[in-house]
Amino acid sequence: MPSKQAIWFGCATMLFSALLFRQPAVSSAQDQTPRAATSNPARNFDVQKLAEGVYAVVRQDLPGLMVDANNVFIINDEDVIVVDANGAPAITEEVLAALRKLTSKPVKYVINTHYHDDHIRGNQVYRDAFPGVEFIGHAFAREYLPNQGAANRKDFLEGAPDFRDTIKDSLAKNKNLRGTDLTAEERASYESDIRLVDLVLREGAQAQTVLPTITVTDRLTLYRGKRVIDIRHLGHGHTAADLVVHLPEEKIAITGDLVVWPVPLVGNPQSKIGAWAATLEKLRGLQPSVIVPGHGPVLRDDSYLKLLADLFGSLQRQTAAAVTRGETLEQARKSVNLDEFRRQFAGDSPVRRFSFGMYVVGPAVAAAYREAKETH
């Protein structure tokens, strides 16, 4: 079963992408107990004010294999900019309803931080509600979505029901995906997974792909009254098409999945291990005091960004050394030592430890190995 998960992630479904805790805004290193899941997974988010006119919509799902994207509202003098949509239109409809409680101004731009489904499948809600709305994404996203993205979505819709049934069977047998007895944390996460996957599957085949109407390869700056919205491609990392939305006056960075808390999401071959640390250092160089990750709580300092950069730097160096020694990929998986990082990211949580194995030890070593072989 874990190998199927890894395949789905590598295909960029991003809807079974990691075992994450969604929590209220905290500093990067702090832990809090997530709240109980709402009966309606489409409404399972908090709206948090970050600055005047700037609000984060932060998912509050229990730990699980299913994730959905955080969003941000930037309410300007005459219009609104939204950062990221969601994995199903029903979720984005609830997000739009939350926006309507804050303002009646029209949405002028939707910025998609990258092309994974949990960040783009709700675009059609904004397209239908606001004639003339523009969608901003990386140039590669416009190429990817109707081609490889469509194939990956088909694979997801075909494979997700089996995955859901496997989770249900695990609950019935009181066994986790490793075959050992479920902990209370794991049981709660599986129950939350089922609620969210059922929602996504109900709308998955009908949700339309809305392509970027404005593309970015390096940088695009928007000026809305006195507000500056700087859209940057700082480099490769989670994908080759990651965008960061920087509000320099407010010192806010909206990162997409370049930053995911508490465990990064890594795919092979989509993620770029050799570049990720440098991209994160460029992000730190913007000196944000508020960081909105693609998944997870709002962060109030850059210590978690530094931890991520240290992880990817160590991964790249250790794997390159393994290739130089002539090791096979399986040998490199054993020689690359990530125990200290596992402790820092996962602690004693069985959910996070499983996630670290699935999305770091597995695909990240493989991706770093492939990159090292290409340059060796």
Short mmCIF file of C-alpha atoms in Angstrom, two decimals:
data_model
loop_
_atom_site.label_atom_id
_atom_site.label_comp_id
_atom_site.label_asym_id
_atom_site.label_seq_id
_atom_site.Cartn_x
_atom_site.Cartn_y
_atom_site.Cartn_z
CA MET A 1 0.00 0.00 0.00
CA PRO A 2 2.69 2.62 0.76
CA SER A 3 4.21 2.12 -2.70
CA LYS A 4 0.87 2.99 -4.28
CA GLN A 5 0.76 6.15 -2.18
CA ALA A 6 4.18 7.13 -3.44
CA ILE A 7 3.09 6.57 -7.04
CA TRP A 8 0.02 8.75 -6.57
CA PHE A 9 2.13 11.52 -5.11
CA GLY A 10 4.65 11.25 -7.93
CA CYS A 11 1.75 11.63 -10.34
CA ALA A 12 0.95 14.96 -8.67
CA THR A 13 -2.52 14.17 -7.49
CA MET A 14 -1.55 15.96 -4.31
CA LEU A 15 -4.79 14.93 -2.71
CA PHE A 16 -3.31 12.05 -0.76
CA SER A 17 -0.08 13.88 -0.34
CA ALA A 18 1.06 13.86 3.27
CA LEU A 19 0.34 13.29 6.91
CA LEU A 20 -0.08 16.81 8.19
CA PHE A 21 -1.39 18.57 11.26
CA ARG A 22 -3.46 21.66 10.47
CA GLN A 23 -3.52 24.00 13.44
CA PRO A 24 -4.11 27.63 14.43
CA ALA A 25 -1.33 30.14 13.80
CA VAL A 26 1.75 29.26 15.86
CA SER A 27 5.48 29.84 15.73
CA SER A 28 7.33 27.36 13.57
CA ALA A 29 8.52 25.01 16.26
CA GLN A 30 5.43 24.93 18.43
CA ASP A 31 2.99 22.02 18.65
CA GLN A 32 -0.67 22.15 19.58
CA THR A 33 -3.40 19.54 19.52
CA PRO A 34 -5.59 19.88 16.39
CA ARG A 35 -9.24 20.52 16.95
CA ALA A 36 -11.86 17.88 16.15
CA ALA A 37 -12.80 17.60 12.49
CA THR A 38 -15.96 19.33 11.35
CA SER A 39 -18.78 17.17 9.98
CA ASN A 40 -18.52 19.12 6.72
CA PRO A 41 -14.95 18.85 5.40
CA ALA A 42 -15.56 21.63 2.89
CA ARG A 43 -15.91 24.10 5.79
CA ASN A 44 -13.01 22.83 7.84
CA PHE A 45 -10.92 26.01 7.86
CA ASP A 46 -10.26 29.11 9.94
CA VAL A 47 -10.03 32.63 8.57
CA GLN A 48 -7.15 34.48 10.25
CA LYS A 49 -6.37 38.16 9.81
CA LEU A 50 -2.67 38.71 9.05
CA ALA A 51 -2.63 42.43 8.26
CA GLU A 52 -5.07 45.10 7.18
CA GLY A 53 -6.99 43.56 4.29
CA VAL A 54 -4.96 40.33 4.30
CA TYR A 55 -6.52 37.09 5.55
CA ALA A 56 -5.29 33.50 5.56
CA VAL A 57 -7.79 30.66 5.12
CA VAL A 58 -6.05 27.88 7.03
CA ARG A 59 -7.23 24.28 6.75
CA GLN A 60 -7.98 22.63 10.10
CA ASP A 61 -8.12 18.98 9.05
CA LEU A 62 -7.00 16.35 11.49
CA PRO A 63 -3.74 14.54 10.70
CA GLY A 64 -4.24 12.47 7.59
CA LEU A 65 -3.26 11.28 4.16
CA MET A 66 -5.68 13.73 2.52
CA VAL A 67 -4.79 17.40 2.38
CA ASP A 68 -6.26 20.55 0.90
CA ALA A 69 -4.65 23.91 0.30
CA ASN A 70 -4.54 27.00 2.44
CA ASN A 71 -5.79 30.16 0.71
CA VAL A 72 -5.13 33.87 1.17
CA PHE A 73 -7.40 36.87 0.51
CA ILE A 74 -5.74 40.19 -0.35
CA ILE A 75 -8.52 42.80 -0.19
CA ASN A 76 -7.51 45.98 -1.98
CA ASP A 77 -9.15 49.37 -2.53
CA GLU A 78 -11.30 48.20 -5.41
CA ASP A 79 -10.81 44.46 -5.79
CA VAL A 80 -9.53 41.20 -4.28
CA ILE A 81 -6.61 38.93 -5.09
CA VAL A 82 -6.96 35.29 -4.00
CA VAL A 83 -3.97 32.99 -3.63
CA ASP A 84 -4.72 29.34 -4.44
CA ALA A 85 -7.98 27.49 -4.87
CA ASN A 86 -8.76 23.98 -3.58
CA GLY A 87 -9.10 20.33 -4.49
CA ALA A 88 -12.86 20.44 -5.09
CA PRO A 89 -15.26 23.22 -6.11
CA ALA A 90 -17.40 22.61 -3.00
CA ILE A 91 -14.47 23.65 -0.81
CA THR A 92 -13.80 26.78 -2.84
CA GLU A 93 -17.50 27.68 -2.69
CA GLU A 94 -17.21 27.70 1.11
CA VAL A 95 -14.01 29.75 0.88
CA LEU A 96 -15.75 32.24 -1.40
CA ALA A 97 -18.66 32.44 1.06
CA ALA A 98 -16.12 33.32 3.78
CA LEU A 99 -14.68 36.03 1.55
CA ARG A 100 -18.16 37.45 0.99
CA LYS A 101 -18.49 37.96 4.75
CA LEU A 102 -15.44 40.23 4.59
CA THR A 103 -16.10 42.21 1.40
CA SER A 104 -18.36 42.55 -1.63
CA LYS A 105 -15.46 43.62 -3.86
CA PRO A 106 -14.87 41.46 -6.95
CA VAL A 107 -12.02 38.99 -7.29
CA LYS A 108 -9.69 40.38 -9.97
CA TYR A 109 -6.86 37.81 -9.86
CA VAL A 110 -6.44 34.23 -8.63
CA ILE A 111 -2.80 33.26 -8.18
CA ASN A 112 -2.06 29.53 -8.24
CA THR A 113 1.25 28.86 -6.50
CA HIS A 114 1.74 25.66 -8.54
CA TYR A 115 -0.18 23.18 -10.64
CA HIS A 116 -1.19 20.44 -8.18
CA ASP A 117 -4.88 19.67 -8.01
CA ASP A 118 -5.47 20.69 -4.41
CA HIS A 119 -4.40 24.22 -5.37
CA ILE A 120 -6.28 24.63 -8.67
CA ARG A 121 -9.48 22.53 -8.92
CA GLY A 122 -11.58 25.27 -7.37
CA ASN A 123 -10.55 27.85 -9.97
CA GLN A 124 -13.81 27.37 -11.84
CA VAL A 125 -15.74 28.78 -8.86
CA TYR A 126 -13.98 32.13 -9.26
CA ARG A 127 -14.27 32.00 -13.06
CA ASP A 128 -18.02 31.46 -12.82
CA ALA A 129 -18.56 34.08 -10.10
CA PHE A 130 -16.39 36.85 -11.55
CA PRO A 131 -16.47 37.33 -15.33
CA GLY A 132 -13.13 38.69 -16.44
CA VAL A 133 -11.13 37.28 -13.51
CA GLU A 134 -7.54 36.50 -14.47
CA PHE A 135 -5.62 33.40 -13.34
CA ILE A 136 -1.89 33.79 -12.71
CA GLY A 137 0.45 30.80 -12.71
CA HIS A 138 3.90 29.73 -13.76
CA ALA A 139 4.36 29.30 -17.50
CA PHE A 140 5.13 25.60 -17.03
CA ALA A 141 1.77 25.10 -15.28
CA ARG A 142 -0.07 26.10 -18.45
CA GLU A 143 1.88 23.45 -20.36
CA TYR A 144 1.59 20.78 -17.66
CA LEU A 145 -2.10 20.91 -16.72
CA PRO A 146 -3.77 19.81 -19.98
CA ASN A 147 -1.17 17.10 -20.62
CA GLN A 148 0.54 15.29 -17.73
CA GLY A 149 -1.85 16.88 -15.27
CA ALA A 150 -4.88 15.41 -17.05
CA ALA A 151 -3.30 11.94 -17.09
CA ASN A 152 -2.48 12.16 -13.39
CA ARG A 153 -6.02 13.23 -12.55
CA LYS A 154 -7.42 10.22 -14.41
CA ASP A 155 -5.10 7.94 -12.41
CA PHE A 156 -6.25 9.56 -9.18
CA LEU A 157 -9.95 9.18 -9.91
CA GLU A 158 -9.43 5.52 -10.80
CA GLY A 159 -7.21 4.73 -7.82
CA ALA A 160 -8.78 6.78 -5.03
CA PRO A 161 -11.80 4.51 -4.40
CA ASP A 162 -9.49 1.55 -3.74
CA PHE A 163 -7.44 3.67 -1.38
CA ARG A 164 -10.55 4.79 0.47
CA ASP A 165 -11.67 1.18 0.80
CA THR A 166 -8.24 0.23 2.14
CA ILE A 167 -8.52 2.91 4.82
CA LYS A 168 -12.02 1.75 5.73
CA ASP A 169 -10.76 -1.83 5.99
CA SER A 170 -7.90 -0.66 8.22
CA LEU A 171 -10.39 1.01 10.53
CA ALA A 172 -12.56 -2.10 10.65
CA LYS A 173 -9.55 -4.27 11.51
CA ASN A 174 -8.00 -1.67 13.83
CA LYS A 175 -4.75 -1.90 11.83
CA ASN A 176 -2.71 0.91 10.30
CA LEU A 177 -1.11 0.81 6.84
CA ARG A 178 1.95 -0.87 8.33
CA GLY A 179 -0.22 -3.66 9.73
CA THR A 180 0.16 -2.79 13.42
CA ASP A 181 -2.58 -1.75 15.82
CA LEU A 182 -4.02 1.71 15.20
CA THR A 183 -3.21 4.43 17.68
CA ALA A 184 -5.90 6.95 18.59
CA GLU A 185 -4.06 9.52 16.47
CA GLU A 186 -4.05 7.24 13.44
CA ARG A 187 -7.72 6.28 13.83
CA ALA A 188 -8.76 9.93 13.94
CA SER A 189 -6.66 10.69 10.88
CA TYR A 190 -8.14 7.82 8.85
CA GLU A 191 -11.68 8.90 9.71
CA SER A 192 -10.84 12.43 8.59
CA ASP A 193 -9.29 11.08 5.38
CA ILE A 194 -12.48 9.29 4.43
CA ARG A 195 -14.60 12.41 4.85
CA LEU A 196 -12.29 14.45 2.65
CA VAL A 197 -11.73 11.85 -0.06
CA ASP A 198 -15.47 11.25 -0.37
CA LEU A 199 -15.94 14.97 -0.98
CA VAL A 200 -13.22 15.13 -3.61
CA LEU A 201 -14.45 12.03 -5.42
CA ARG A 202 -18.01 13.36 -5.62
CA GLU A 203 -16.75 16.32 -7.64
CA GLY A 204 -13.52 15.04 -9.15
CA ALA A 205 -14.78 14.07 -12.57
CA GLN A 206 -16.84 17.25 -12.99
CA ALA A 207 -14.28 19.80 -11.80
CA GLN A 208 -12.90 21.69 -14.78
CA THR A 209 -9.30 22.67 -15.36
CA VAL A 210 -8.86 26.43 -15.64
CA LEU A 211 -5.50 27.36 -17.16
CA PRO A 212 -3.48 30.44 -16.29
CA THR A 213 -4.42 33.46 -18.38
CA ILE A 214 -1.29 35.29 -17.21
CA THR A 215 1.98 33.39 -16.84
CA VAL A 216 5.13 34.09 -14.85
CA THR A 217 8.59 32.74 -15.49
CA ASP A 218 10.58 34.96 -13.14
CA ARG A 219 8.67 37.86 -11.59
CA LEU A 220 5.44 39.80 -11.89
CA THR A 221 4.56 42.75 -9.67
CA LEU A 222 1.01 43.97 -9.21
CA TYR A 223 0.13 47.39 -7.79
CA ARG A 224 -3.31 47.78 -6.24
CA GLY A 225 -3.55 51.28 -4.79
CA LYS A 226 -0.68 51.54 -2.31
CA ARG A 227 -0.31 47.78 -2.00
CA VAL A 228 2.52 45.93 -3.75
CA ILE A 229 2.02 42.25 -4.60
CA ASP A 230 5.28 40.71 -5.80
CA ILE A 231 4.89 37.30 -7.48
CA ARG A 232 8.24 35.52 -7.64
CA HIS A 233 9.65 32.31 -9.02
CA LEU A 234 12.61 32.05 -6.66
CA GLY A 235 13.76 28.71 -8.04
CA HIS A 236 12.83 25.06 -8.21
CA GLY A 237 11.80 23.05 -5.16
CA HIS A 238 8.50 21.27 -4.65
CA THR A 239 8.03 21.55 -8.44
CA ALA A 240 9.66 23.41 -11.31
CA ALA A 241 6.73 25.84 -11.29
CA ASP A 242 6.60 27.16 -7.71
CA LEU A 243 5.51 30.74 -7.16
CA VAL A 244 5.83 32.79 -3.98
CA VAL A 245 3.53 35.75 -3.35
CA HIS A 246 5.38 38.42 -1.36
CA LEU A 247 3.77 41.42 0.28
CA PRO A 248 6.86 43.50 1.12
CA GLU A 249 5.12 46.21 3.13
CA GLU A 250 3.23 43.70 5.26
CA LYS A 251 6.29 41.36 5.42
CA ILE A 252 4.12 38.39 4.43
CA ALA A 253 5.23 35.51 2.19
CA ILE A 254 2.70 33.05 0.76
CA THR A 255 4.76 30.06 -0.27
CA GLY A 256 2.61 27.31 -1.72
CA ASP A 257 4.16 23.90 -1.19
CA LEU A 258 7.73 25.14 -1.13
CA VAL A 259 6.89 25.14 2.57
CA VAL A 260 4.64 22.47 4.09
CA TRP A 261 4.40 21.87 7.82
CA PRO A 262 5.17 19.61 9.70
CA VAL A 263 6.74 17.37 7.01
CA PRO A 264 7.63 18.53 3.47
CA LEU A 265 5.94 17.02 0.44
CA VAL A 266 8.52 15.59 -1.93
CA GLY A 267 7.82 13.86 -5.23
CA ASN A 268 10.08 12.07 -7.68
CA PRO A 269 10.70 13.23 -10.38
CA GLN A 270 8.73 16.47 -9.88
CA SER A 271 10.62 17.84 -6.88
CA LYS A 272 14.08 19.33 -7.35
CA ILE A 273 16.16 18.42 -4.30
CA GLY A 274 19.40 20.03 -5.48
CA ALA A 275 17.75 23.43 -5.91
CA TRP A 276 15.26 23.40 -3.03
CA ALA A 277 17.64 24.55 -0.27
CA ALA A 278 18.86 27.50 -2.36
CA THR A 279 15.28 28.47 -3.18
CA LEU A 280 14.39 28.43 0.51
CA GLU A 281 17.40 30.63 1.29
CA LYS A 282 16.14 33.14 -1.27
CA LEU A 283 12.77 33.01 0.44
CA ARG A 284 14.42 33.66 3.81
CA GLY A 285 16.23 36.57 2.16
CA LEU A 286 12.89 38.31 1.69
CA GLN A 287 12.82 38.53 5.51
CA PRO A 288 9.13 37.77 5.98
CA SER A 289 7.77 37.94 9.50
CA VAL A 290 4.63 35.98 8.52
CA ILE A 291 4.77 32.88 6.33
CA VAL A 292 1.68 31.15 4.95
CA PRO A 293 2.65 27.62 3.87
CA GLY A 294 0.78 25.55 1.32
CA HIS A 295 -0.37 23.27 4.14
CA GLY A 296 -0.08 23.80 7.86
CA PRO A 297 -0.37 26.71 10.28
CA VAL A 298 0.74 30.27 9.70
CA LEU A 299 4.39 30.57 10.77
CA ARG A 300 5.68 33.61 12.62
CA ASP A 301 9.43 33.23 12.05
CA ASP A 302 11.73 31.56 9.54
CA SER A 303 13.18 28.82 11.76
CA TYR A 304 11.14 26.13 10.00
CA LEU A 305 12.38 27.41 6.62
CA LYS A 306 15.93 27.00 7.88
CA LEU A 307 15.19 23.46 9.03
CA LEU A 308 13.79 22.62 5.60
CA ALA A 309 16.85 24.11 3.88
CA ASP A 310 19.17 22.14 6.17
CA LEU A 311 17.25 18.94 5.37
CA PHE A 312 17.43 19.36 1.61
CA GLY A 313 21.04 20.48 1.70
CA SER A 314 22.00 17.41 3.73
CA LEU A 315 20.00 15.14 1.44
CA GLN A 316 21.75 16.52 -1.63
CA ARG A 317 25.24 16.28 -0.18
CA GLN A 318 24.83 12.79 1.29
CA THR A 319 23.24 11.38 -1.85
CA ALA A 320 25.85 12.93 -4.14
CA ALA A 321 28.56 11.33 -1.97
CA ALA A 322 26.79 7.96 -2.27
CA VAL A 323 26.75 8.27 -6.06
CA THR A 324 30.46 9.18 -6.05
CA ARG A 325 31.11 5.99 -4.06
CA GLY A 326 29.28 4.02 -6.76
CA GLU A 327 26.33 3.02 -4.60
CA THR A 328 23.05 1.83 -6.07
CA LEU A 329 19.85 3.62 -5.13
CA GLU A 330 18.99 0.93 -2.59
CA GLN A 331 22.45 1.23 -1.05
CA ALA A 332 22.08 5.01 -0.94
CA ARG A 333 18.76 4.69 0.87
CA LYS A 334 20.63 2.89 3.64
CA SER A 335 23.72 5.10 3.74
CA VAL A 336 21.91 8.47 3.69
CA ASN A 337 21.29 9.14 7.38
CA LEU A 338 18.27 11.32 8.15
CA ASP A 339 17.65 10.16 11.71
CA GLU A 340 18.21 13.56 13.30
CA PHE A 341 15.92 15.24 10.79
CA ARG A 342 13.29 12.56 11.37
CA ARG A 343 13.43 13.38 15.07
CA GLN A 344 13.07 17.11 14.43
CA PHE A 345 10.23 16.81 11.94
CA ALA A 346 8.33 13.83 13.34
CA GLY A 347 9.21 13.38 17.00
CA ASP A 348 7.29 10.43 18.45
CA SER A 349 4.15 10.91 16.33
CA PRO A 350 3.38 7.72 14.37
CA VAL A 351 1.55 9.80 11.78
CA ARG A 352 4.45 12.15 11.14
CA ARG A 353 7.04 9.38 11.24
CA PHE A 354 5.14 7.48 8.57
CA SER A 355 4.88 10.67 6.55
CA PHE A 356 8.60 11.37 6.85
CA GLY A 357 9.36 7.90 5.55
CA MET A 358 6.89 8.21 2.70
CA TYR A 359 7.67 11.73 1.51
CA VAL A 360 11.29 12.28 2.47
CA VAL A 361 13.24 9.05 2.94
CA GLY A 362 11.49 7.45 -0.04
CA PRO A 363 11.02 9.95 -2.88
CA ALA A 364 13.53 12.60 -1.76
CA VAL A 365 16.48 10.20 -1.73
CA ALA A 366 15.36 8.80 -5.09
CA ALA A 367 15.03 12.29 -6.59
CA ALA A 368 18.40 13.40 -5.19
CA TYR A 369 19.99 10.17 -6.48
CA ARG A 370 18.63 10.73 -9.98
CA GLU A 371 19.86 14.33 -10.00
CA ALA A 372 23.30 13.29 -8.78
CA LYS A 373 23.59 10.59 -11.45
CA GLU A 374 22.68 13.11 -14.14
CA THR A 375 25.53 15.42 -13.12
CA HIS A 376 28.09 12.80 -12.05
#
